[in-house]
mmCIF file of C-alpha atoms and ligand atoms in Angstrom:
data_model
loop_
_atom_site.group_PDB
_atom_site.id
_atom_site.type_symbol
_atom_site.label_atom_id
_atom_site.label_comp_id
_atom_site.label_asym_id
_atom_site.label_seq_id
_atom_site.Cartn_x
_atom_site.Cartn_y
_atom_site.Cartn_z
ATOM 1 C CA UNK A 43 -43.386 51.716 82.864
ATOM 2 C CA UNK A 44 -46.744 53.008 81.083
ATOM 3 C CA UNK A 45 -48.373 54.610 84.070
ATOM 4 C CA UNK A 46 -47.315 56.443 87.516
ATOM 5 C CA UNK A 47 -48.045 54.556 90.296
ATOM 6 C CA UNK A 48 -47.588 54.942 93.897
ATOM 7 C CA UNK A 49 -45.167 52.435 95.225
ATOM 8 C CA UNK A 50 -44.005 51.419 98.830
ATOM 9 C CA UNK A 51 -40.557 50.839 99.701
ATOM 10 C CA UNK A 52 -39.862 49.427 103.185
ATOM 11 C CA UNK A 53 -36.326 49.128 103.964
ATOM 12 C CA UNK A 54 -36.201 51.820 101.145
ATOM 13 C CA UNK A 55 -33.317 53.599 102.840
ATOM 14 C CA UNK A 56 -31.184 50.421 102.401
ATOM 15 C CA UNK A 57 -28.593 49.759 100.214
ATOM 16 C CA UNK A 58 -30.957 47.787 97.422
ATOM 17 C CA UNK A 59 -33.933 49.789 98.837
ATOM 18 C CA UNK A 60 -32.080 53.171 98.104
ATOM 19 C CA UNK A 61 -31.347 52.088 94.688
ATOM 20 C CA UNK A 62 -34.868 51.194 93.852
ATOM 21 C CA UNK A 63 -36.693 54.409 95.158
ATOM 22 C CA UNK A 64 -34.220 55.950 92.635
ATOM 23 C CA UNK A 65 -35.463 53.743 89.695
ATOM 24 C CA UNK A 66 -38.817 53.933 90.409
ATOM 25 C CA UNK A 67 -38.553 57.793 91.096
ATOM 26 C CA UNK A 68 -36.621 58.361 87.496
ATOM 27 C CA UNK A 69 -39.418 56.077 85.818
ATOM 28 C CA UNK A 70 -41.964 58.596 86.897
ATOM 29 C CA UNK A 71 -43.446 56.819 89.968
ATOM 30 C CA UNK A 72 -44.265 58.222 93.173
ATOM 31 C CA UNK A 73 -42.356 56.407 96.100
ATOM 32 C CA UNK A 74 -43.010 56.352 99.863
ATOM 33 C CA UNK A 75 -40.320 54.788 101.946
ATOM 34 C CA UNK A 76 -40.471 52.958 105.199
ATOM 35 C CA UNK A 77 -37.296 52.291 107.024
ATOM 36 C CA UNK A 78 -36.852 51.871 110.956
ATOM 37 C CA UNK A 79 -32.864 53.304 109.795
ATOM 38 C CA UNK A 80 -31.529 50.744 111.703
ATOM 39 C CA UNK A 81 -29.009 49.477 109.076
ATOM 40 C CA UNK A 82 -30.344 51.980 106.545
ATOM 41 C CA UNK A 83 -29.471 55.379 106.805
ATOM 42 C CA UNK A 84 -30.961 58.788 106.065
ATOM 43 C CA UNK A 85 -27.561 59.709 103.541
ATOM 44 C CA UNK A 86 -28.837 56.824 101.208
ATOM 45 C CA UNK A 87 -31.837 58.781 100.308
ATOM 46 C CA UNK A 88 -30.292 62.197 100.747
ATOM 47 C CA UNK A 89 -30.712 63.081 97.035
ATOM 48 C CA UNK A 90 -34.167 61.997 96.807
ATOM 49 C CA UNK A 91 -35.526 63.839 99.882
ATOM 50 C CA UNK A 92 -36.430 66.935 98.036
ATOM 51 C CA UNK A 93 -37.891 65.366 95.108
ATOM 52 C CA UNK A 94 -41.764 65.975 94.820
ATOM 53 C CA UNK A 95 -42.720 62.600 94.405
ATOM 54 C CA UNK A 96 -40.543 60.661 97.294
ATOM 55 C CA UNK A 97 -41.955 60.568 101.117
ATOM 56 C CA UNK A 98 -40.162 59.462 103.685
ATOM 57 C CA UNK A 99 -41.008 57.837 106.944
ATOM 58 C CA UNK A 100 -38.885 56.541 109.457
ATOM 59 C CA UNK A 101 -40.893 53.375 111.118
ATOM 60 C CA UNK A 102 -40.520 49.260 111.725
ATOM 61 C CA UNK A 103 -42.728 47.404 110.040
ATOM 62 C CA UNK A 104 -42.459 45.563 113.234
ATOM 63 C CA UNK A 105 -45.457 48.119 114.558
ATOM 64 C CA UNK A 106 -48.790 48.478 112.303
ATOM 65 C CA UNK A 107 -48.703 51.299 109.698
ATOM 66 C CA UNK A 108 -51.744 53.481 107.586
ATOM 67 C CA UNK A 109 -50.761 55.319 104.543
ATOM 68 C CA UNK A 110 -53.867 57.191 103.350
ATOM 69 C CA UNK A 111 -53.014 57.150 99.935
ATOM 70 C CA UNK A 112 -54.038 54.722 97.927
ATOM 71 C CA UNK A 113 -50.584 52.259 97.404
ATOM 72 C CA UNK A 114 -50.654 50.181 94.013
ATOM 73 C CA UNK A 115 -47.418 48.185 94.660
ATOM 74 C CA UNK A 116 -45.352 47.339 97.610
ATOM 75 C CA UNK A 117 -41.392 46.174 97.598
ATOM 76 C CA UNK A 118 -40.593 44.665 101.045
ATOM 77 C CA UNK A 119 -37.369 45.189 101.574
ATOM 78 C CA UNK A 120 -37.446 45.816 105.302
ATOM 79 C CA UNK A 121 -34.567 43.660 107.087
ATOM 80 C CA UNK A 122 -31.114 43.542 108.469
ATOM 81 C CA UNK A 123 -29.598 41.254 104.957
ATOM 82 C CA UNK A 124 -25.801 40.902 106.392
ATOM 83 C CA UNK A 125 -25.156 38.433 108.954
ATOM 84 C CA UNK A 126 -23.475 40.502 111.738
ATOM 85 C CA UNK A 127 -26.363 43.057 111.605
ATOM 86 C CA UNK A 128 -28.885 40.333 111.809
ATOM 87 C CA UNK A 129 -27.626 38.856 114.707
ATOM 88 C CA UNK A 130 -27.438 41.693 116.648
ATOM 89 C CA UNK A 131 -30.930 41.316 117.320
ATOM 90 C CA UNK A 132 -32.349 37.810 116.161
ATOM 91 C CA UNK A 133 -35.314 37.936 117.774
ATOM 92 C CA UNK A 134 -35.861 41.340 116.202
ATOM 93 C CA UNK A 135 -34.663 39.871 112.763
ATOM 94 C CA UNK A 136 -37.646 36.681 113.479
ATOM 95 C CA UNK A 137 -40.070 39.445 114.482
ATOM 96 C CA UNK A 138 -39.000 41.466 111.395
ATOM 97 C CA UNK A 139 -39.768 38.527 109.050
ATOM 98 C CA UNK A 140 -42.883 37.238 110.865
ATOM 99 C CA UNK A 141 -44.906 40.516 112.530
ATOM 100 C CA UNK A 142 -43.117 42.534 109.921
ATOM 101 C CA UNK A 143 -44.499 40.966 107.223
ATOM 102 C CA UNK A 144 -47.950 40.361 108.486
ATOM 103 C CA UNK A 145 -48.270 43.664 108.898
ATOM 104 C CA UNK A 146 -47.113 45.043 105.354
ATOM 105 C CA UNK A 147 -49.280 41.769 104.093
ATOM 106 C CA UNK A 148 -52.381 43.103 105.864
ATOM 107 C CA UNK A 149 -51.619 46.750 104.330
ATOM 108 C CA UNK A 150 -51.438 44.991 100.997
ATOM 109 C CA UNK A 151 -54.672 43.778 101.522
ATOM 110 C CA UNK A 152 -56.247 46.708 102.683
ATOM 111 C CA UNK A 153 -54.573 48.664 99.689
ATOM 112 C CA UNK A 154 -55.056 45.466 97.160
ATOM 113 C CA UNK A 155 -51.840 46.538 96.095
ATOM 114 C CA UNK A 156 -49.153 43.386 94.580
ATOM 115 C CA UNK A 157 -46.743 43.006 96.686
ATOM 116 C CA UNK A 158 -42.950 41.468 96.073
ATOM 117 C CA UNK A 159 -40.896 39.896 99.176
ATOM 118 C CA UNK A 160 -37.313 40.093 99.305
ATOM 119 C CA UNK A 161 -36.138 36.819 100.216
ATOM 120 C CA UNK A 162 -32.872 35.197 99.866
ATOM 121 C CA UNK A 163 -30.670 32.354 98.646
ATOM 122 C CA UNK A 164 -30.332 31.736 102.587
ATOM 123 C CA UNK A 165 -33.137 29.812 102.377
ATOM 124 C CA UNK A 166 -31.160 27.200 100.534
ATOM 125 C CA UNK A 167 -28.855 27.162 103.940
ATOM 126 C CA UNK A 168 -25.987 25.233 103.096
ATOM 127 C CA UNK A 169 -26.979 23.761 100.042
ATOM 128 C CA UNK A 170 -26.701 19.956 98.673
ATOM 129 C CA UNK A 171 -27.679 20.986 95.617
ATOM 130 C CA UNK A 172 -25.236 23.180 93.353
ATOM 131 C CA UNK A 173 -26.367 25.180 91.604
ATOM 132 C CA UNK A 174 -29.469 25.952 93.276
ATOM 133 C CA UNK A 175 -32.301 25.809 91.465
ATOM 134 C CA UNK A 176 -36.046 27.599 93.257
ATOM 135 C CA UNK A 177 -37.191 23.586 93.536
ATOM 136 C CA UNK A 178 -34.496 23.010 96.073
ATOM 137 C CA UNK A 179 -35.471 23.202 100.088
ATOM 138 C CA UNK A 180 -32.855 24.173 101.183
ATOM 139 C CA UNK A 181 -30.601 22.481 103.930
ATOM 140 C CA UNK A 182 -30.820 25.288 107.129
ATOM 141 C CA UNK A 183 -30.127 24.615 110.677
ATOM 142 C CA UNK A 184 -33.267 25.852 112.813
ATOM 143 C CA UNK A 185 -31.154 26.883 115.363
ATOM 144 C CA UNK A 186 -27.714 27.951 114.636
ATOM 145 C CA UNK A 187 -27.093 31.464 114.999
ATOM 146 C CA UNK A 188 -28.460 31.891 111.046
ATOM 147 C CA UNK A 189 -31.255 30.604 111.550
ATOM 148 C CA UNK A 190 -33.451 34.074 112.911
ATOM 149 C CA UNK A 191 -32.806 35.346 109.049
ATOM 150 C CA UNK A 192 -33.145 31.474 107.050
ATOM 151 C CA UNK A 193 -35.894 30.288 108.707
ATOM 152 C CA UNK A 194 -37.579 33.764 109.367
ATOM 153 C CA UNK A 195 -37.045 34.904 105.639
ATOM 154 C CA UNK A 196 -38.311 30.870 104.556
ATOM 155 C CA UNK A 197 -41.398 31.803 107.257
ATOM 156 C CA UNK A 198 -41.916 35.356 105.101
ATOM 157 C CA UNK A 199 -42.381 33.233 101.806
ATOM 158 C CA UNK A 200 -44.939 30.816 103.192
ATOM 159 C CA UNK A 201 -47.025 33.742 104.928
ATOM 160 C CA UNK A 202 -46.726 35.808 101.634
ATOM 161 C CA UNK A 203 -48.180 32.206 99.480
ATOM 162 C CA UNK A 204 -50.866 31.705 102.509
ATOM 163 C CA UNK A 205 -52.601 35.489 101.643
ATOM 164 C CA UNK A 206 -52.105 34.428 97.730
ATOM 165 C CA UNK A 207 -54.449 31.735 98.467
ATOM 166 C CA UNK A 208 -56.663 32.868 101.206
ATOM 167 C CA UNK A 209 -57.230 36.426 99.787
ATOM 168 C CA UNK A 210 -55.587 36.369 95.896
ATOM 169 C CA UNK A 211 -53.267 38.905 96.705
ATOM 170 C CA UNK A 212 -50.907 39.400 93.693
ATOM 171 C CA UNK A 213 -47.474 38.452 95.192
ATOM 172 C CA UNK A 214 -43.869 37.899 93.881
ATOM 173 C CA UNK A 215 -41.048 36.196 95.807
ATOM 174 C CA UNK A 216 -37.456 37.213 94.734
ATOM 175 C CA UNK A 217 -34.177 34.840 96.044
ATOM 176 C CA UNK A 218 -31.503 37.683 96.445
ATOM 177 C CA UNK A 219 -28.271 35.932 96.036
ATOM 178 C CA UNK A 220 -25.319 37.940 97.089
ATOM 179 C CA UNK A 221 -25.557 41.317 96.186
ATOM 180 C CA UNK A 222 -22.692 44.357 95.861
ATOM 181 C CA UNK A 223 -22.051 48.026 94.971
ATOM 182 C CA UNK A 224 -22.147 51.891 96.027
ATOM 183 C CA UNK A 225 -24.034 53.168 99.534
ATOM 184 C CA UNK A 226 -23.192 49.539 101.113
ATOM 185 C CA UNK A 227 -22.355 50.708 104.863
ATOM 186 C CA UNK A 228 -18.864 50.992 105.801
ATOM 187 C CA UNK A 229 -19.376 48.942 108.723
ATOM 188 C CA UNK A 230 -21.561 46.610 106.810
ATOM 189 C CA UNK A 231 -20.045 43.334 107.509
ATOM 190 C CA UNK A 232 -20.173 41.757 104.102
ATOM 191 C CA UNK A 233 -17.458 40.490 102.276
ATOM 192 C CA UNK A 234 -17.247 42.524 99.374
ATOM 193 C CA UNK A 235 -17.405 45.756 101.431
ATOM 194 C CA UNK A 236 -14.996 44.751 104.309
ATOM 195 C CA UNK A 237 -12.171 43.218 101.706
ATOM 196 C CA UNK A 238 -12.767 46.700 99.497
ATOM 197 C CA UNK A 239 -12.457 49.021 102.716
ATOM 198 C CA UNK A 240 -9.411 46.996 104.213
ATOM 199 C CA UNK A 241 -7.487 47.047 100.766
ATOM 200 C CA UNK A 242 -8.143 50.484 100.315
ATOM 201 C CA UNK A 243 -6.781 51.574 103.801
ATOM 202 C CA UNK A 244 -4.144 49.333 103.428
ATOM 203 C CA UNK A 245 -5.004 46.608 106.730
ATOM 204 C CA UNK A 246 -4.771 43.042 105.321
ATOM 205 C CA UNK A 247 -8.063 41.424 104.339
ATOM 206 C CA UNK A 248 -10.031 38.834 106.269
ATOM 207 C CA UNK A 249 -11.136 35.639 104.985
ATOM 208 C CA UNK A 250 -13.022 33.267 107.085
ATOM 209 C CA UNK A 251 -11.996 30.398 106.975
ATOM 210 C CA UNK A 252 -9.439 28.739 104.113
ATOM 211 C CA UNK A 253 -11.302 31.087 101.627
ATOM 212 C CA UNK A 254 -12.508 27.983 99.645
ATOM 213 C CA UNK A 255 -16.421 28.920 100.312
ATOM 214 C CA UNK A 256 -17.824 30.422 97.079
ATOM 215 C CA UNK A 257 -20.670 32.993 96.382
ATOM 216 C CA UNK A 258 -21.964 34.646 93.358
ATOM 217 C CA UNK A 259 -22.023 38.720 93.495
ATOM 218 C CA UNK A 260 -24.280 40.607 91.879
ATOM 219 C CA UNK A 261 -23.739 43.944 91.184
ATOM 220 C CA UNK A 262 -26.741 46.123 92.448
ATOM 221 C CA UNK A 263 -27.999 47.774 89.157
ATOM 222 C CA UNK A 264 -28.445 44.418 87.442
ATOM 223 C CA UNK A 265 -30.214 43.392 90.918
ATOM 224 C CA UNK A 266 -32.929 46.521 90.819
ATOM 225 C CA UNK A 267 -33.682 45.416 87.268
ATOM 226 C CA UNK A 268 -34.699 42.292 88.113
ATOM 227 C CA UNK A 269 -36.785 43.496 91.211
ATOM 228 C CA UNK A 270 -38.508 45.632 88.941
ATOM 229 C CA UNK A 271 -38.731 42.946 86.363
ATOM 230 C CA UNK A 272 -40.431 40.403 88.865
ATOM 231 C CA UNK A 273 -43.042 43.390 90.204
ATOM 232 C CA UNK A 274 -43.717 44.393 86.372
ATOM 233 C CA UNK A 275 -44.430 40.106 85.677
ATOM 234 C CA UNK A 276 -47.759 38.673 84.429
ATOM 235 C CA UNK A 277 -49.977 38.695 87.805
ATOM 236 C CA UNK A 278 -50.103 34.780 87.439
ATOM 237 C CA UNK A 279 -46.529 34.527 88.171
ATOM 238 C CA UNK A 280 -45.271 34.915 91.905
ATOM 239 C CA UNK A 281 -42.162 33.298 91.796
ATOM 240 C CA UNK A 282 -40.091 31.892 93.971
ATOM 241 C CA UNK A 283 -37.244 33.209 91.601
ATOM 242 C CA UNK A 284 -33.814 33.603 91.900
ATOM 243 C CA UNK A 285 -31.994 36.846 91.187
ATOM 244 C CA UNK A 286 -28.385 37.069 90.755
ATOM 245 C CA UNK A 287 -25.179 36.725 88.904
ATOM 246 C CA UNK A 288 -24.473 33.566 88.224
ATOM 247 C CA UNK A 289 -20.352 33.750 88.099
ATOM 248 C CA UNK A 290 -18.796 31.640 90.867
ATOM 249 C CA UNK A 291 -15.820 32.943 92.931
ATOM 250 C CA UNK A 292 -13.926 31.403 95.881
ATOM 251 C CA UNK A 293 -13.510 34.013 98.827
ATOM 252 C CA UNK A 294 -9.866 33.910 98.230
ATOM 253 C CA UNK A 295 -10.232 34.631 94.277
ATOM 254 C CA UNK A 296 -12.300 37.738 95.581
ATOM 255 C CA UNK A 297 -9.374 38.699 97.960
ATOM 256 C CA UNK A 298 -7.116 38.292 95.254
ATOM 257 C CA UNK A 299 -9.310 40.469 92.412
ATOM 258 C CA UNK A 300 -9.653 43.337 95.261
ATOM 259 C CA UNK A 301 -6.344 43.633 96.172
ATOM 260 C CA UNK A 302 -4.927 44.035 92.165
ATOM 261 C CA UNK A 303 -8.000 46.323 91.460
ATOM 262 C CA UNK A 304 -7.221 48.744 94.500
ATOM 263 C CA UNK A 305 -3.679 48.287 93.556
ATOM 264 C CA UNK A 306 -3.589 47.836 97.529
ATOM 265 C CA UNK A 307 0.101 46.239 99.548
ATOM 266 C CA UNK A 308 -2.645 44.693 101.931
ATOM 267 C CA UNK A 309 -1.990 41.152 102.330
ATOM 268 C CA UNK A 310 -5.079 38.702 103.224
ATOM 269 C CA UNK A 311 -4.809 36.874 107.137
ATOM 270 C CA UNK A 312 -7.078 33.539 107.740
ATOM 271 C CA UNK A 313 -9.397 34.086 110.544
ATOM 272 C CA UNK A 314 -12.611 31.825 112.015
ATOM 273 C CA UNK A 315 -14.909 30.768 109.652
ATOM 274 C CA UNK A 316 -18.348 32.028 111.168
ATOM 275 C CA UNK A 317 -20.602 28.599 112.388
ATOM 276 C CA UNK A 318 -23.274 27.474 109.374
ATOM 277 C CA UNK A 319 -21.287 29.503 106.895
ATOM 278 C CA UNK A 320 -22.491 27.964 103.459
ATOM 279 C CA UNK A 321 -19.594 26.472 101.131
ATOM 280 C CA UNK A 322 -21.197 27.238 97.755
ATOM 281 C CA UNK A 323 -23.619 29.865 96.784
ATOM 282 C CA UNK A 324 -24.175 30.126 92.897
ATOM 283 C CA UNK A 325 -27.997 30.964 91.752
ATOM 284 C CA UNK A 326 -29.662 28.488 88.540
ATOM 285 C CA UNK A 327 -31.234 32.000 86.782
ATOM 286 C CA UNK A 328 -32.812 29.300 83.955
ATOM 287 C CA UNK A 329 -36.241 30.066 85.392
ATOM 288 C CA UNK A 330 -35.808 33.994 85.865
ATOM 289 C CA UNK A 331 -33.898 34.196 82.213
ATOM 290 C CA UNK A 332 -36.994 32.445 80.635
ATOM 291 C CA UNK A 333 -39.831 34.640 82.150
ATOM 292 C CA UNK A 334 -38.839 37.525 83.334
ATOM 293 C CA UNK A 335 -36.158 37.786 80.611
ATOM 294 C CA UNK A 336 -33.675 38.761 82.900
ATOM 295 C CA UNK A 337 -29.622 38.204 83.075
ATOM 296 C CA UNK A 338 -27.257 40.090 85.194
ATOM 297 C CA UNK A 339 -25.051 42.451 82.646
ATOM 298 C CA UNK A 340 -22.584 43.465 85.045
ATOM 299 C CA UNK A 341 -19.240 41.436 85.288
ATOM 300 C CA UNK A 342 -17.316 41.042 88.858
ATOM 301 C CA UNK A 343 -14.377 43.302 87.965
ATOM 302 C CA UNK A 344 -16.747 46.277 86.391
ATOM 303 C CA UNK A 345 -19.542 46.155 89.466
ATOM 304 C CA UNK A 346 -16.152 46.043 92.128
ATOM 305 C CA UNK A 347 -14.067 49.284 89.897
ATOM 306 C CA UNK A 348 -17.457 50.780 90.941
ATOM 307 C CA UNK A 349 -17.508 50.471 94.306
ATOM 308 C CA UNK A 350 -13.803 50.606 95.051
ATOM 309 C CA UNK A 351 -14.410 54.320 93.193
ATOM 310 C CA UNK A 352 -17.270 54.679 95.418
ATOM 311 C CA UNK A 353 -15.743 53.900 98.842
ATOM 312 C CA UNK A 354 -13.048 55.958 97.330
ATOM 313 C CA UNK A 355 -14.991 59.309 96.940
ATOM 314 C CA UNK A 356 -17.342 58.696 100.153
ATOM 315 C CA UNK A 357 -14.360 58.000 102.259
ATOM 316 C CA UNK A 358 -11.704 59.891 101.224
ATOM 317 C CA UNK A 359 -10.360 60.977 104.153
ATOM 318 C CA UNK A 360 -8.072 57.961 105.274
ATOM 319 C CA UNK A 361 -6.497 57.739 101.809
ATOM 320 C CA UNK A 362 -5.722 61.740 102.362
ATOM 321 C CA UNK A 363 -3.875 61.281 105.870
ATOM 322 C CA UNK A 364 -2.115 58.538 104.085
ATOM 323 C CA UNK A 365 -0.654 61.002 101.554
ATOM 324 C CA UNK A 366 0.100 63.314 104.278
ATOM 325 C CA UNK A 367 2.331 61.152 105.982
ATOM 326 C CA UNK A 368 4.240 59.946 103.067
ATOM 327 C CA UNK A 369 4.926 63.971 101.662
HETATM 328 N N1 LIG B 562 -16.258 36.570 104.634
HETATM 329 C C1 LIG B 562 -14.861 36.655 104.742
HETATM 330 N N2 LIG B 562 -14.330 37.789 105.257
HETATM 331 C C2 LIG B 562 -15.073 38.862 105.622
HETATM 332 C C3 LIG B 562 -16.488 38.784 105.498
HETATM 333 C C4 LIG B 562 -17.039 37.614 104.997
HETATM 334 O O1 LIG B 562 -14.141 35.719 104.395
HETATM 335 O O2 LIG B 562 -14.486 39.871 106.075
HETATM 336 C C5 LIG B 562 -16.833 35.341 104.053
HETATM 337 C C6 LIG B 562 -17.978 34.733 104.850
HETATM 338 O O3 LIG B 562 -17.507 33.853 105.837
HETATM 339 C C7 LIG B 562 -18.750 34.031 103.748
HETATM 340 C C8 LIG B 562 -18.543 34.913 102.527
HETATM 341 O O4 LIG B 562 -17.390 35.696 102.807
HETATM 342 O O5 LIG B 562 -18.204 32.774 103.485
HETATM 343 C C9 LIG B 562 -19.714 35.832 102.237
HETATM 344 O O6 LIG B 562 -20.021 36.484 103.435
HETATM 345 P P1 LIG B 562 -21.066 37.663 103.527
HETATM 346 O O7 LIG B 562 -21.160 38.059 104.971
HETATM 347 O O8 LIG B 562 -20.723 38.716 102.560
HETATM 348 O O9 LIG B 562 -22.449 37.053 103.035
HETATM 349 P P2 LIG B 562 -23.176 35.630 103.221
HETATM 350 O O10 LIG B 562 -23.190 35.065 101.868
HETATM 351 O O11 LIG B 562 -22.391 34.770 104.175
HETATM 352 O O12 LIG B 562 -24.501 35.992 103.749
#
């Protein structure tokens, strides 16, 4: 990056967010980060809090915000991403999405900073079209139990293109397909975290379903690059643009790879596929390959040794009792 800038991270206490206030930090930026701490948490940033050049703030973007200093780039980042935490509160998820991101859009404006959205491949819903290409709209239900994070993160996309046009603000709109690796929560919900903590304490692992559905993970390093990629992009290019790996795995063949890795007894048990649950996930990158030239680097079996070791080392203690009992 040729100069320091001051950057704002909301939802920078997150598990991408925490990641990229430590990029942006280590290139010599200075970073401010939002986060209301709801699914983020305070540890995430623990190491940065002492740095110089990293604030911290804890606040929803769901209520207005001033920053005196001047901002020259915002990441919004600021949402519940996995589906049990954003259906806790769906109308706090919609309000997120639509307030939210009026209100970090009218702080870009004030600040003229460029701003980049994190959306999703859940705007694609339950896609027809495989693999999903940015042209695709997407095949969401407006009111299935989803639909507070599809339609309100589609909504985000369309208010971030309406201040493009009405007031040029520089914007960038990155598709984050499924997306794994160290400081996701415990309790996070997701697959690749529940089937790593189950194998590792030795419960049997739960797929949804007949484990047929398939996603693409992406492991989180390769996922910051692109982020950064997009912001650092010609200013006539806002995207859409997909970001992620574009390897295609059932949910069983994920259950299977976990349980080898964590050399784990665990067995897998078939439980309720959740309602709207897409079959296929896999992200066309052609577009973000030609212009932002950017491919993920990290295979599946690398990115997941990495976070078994890290759920390993943060959560040690289960593993230890285990040991106990068996001396
Ligand atoms: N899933 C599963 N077991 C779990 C958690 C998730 O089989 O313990 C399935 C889920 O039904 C979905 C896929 O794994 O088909 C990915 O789910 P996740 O919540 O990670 O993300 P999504 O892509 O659905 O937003």
């Amino acid at each position: 990056m040729s100069k320091t800038k001051t950057i704002l991270v909301t939802g920078g206490a997150g598990f991408i967010g925490s990641h990229l206030c430590k990029r942006l930090l280590d290139s010599g930026n200075k970073v401010i980060c939002l986060d209301n701490l709801f699914t983020g948490s305070k540890k995430n940033i623990q190491h940065l809090l002492k740095k110089k050049n990293f604030k911290f703030f804890q606040h929803d973007i769901i209520e207005p915000f001033f920053i005196k200093e001047k901002i020259d780039q915002i990441y919004n980042l600021a949402c519940p991403a996995s589906p049990i935490h954003y259906q806790v509160n769906a109308i706090r998820t919609i309000k997120a999405n639509t307030i939210g991101v009026i209100n970090v859009l009218g702080f870009a404006k004030q600040h003229q900073a460029r701003i980049l959205q994190a959306s999703t491949s859940e705007v694609y819903g339950d896609p027809m079209e495989h693999p999903q290409k940015e042209s695709y709209r997407g095949n969401v239900s407006t009111i299935g139990p989803r639909a507070c994070y599809d339609e309100g993160k589609r909504v985000a996309e369309t208010l971030l293109f309406d201040y493009h046009r009405k007031w040029g603000l520089e914007i960038k709109v990155a598709r984050i397909f499924n997306t794994y690796g160290p400081r996701m929560a415990k309790n996070d919900g997701r697959v690749v975290s529940n089937f790593i903590v189950q194998a590792l304490s030795g419960r049997p692992l739960t797929i949804y379903g007949n484990g047929s559905q398939t996603r693409s993970f992406c492991y989180v390093v390769d996922m910051v690059d692109g982020l950064i990629k997009l912001m650092e992009s010609s200013s006539s290019f806002t995207g859409p643009v997909n970001l992620g790996n574009p390897g295609e795995f059932t949910i069983k063949e994920l259950a299977e790879k976990i349980i080898k890795l964590t050399g784990s007894k665990s067995k897998v048990v078939y439980e309720r596929l959740p309602e709207d649950d897409p079959k296929q996930r896999r992200p066309n990158i052609v577009l973000a390959k030609r212009v932002l030239k950017w491919e993920p680097k990290i295979k599946l079996e690398e990115g997941i040794e990495k976070t078994i070791e890290y759920f390993n080392l943060s959560f040690p203690r289960k593993r230890e009792s285990r040991k106990q009992i068996c001396f």
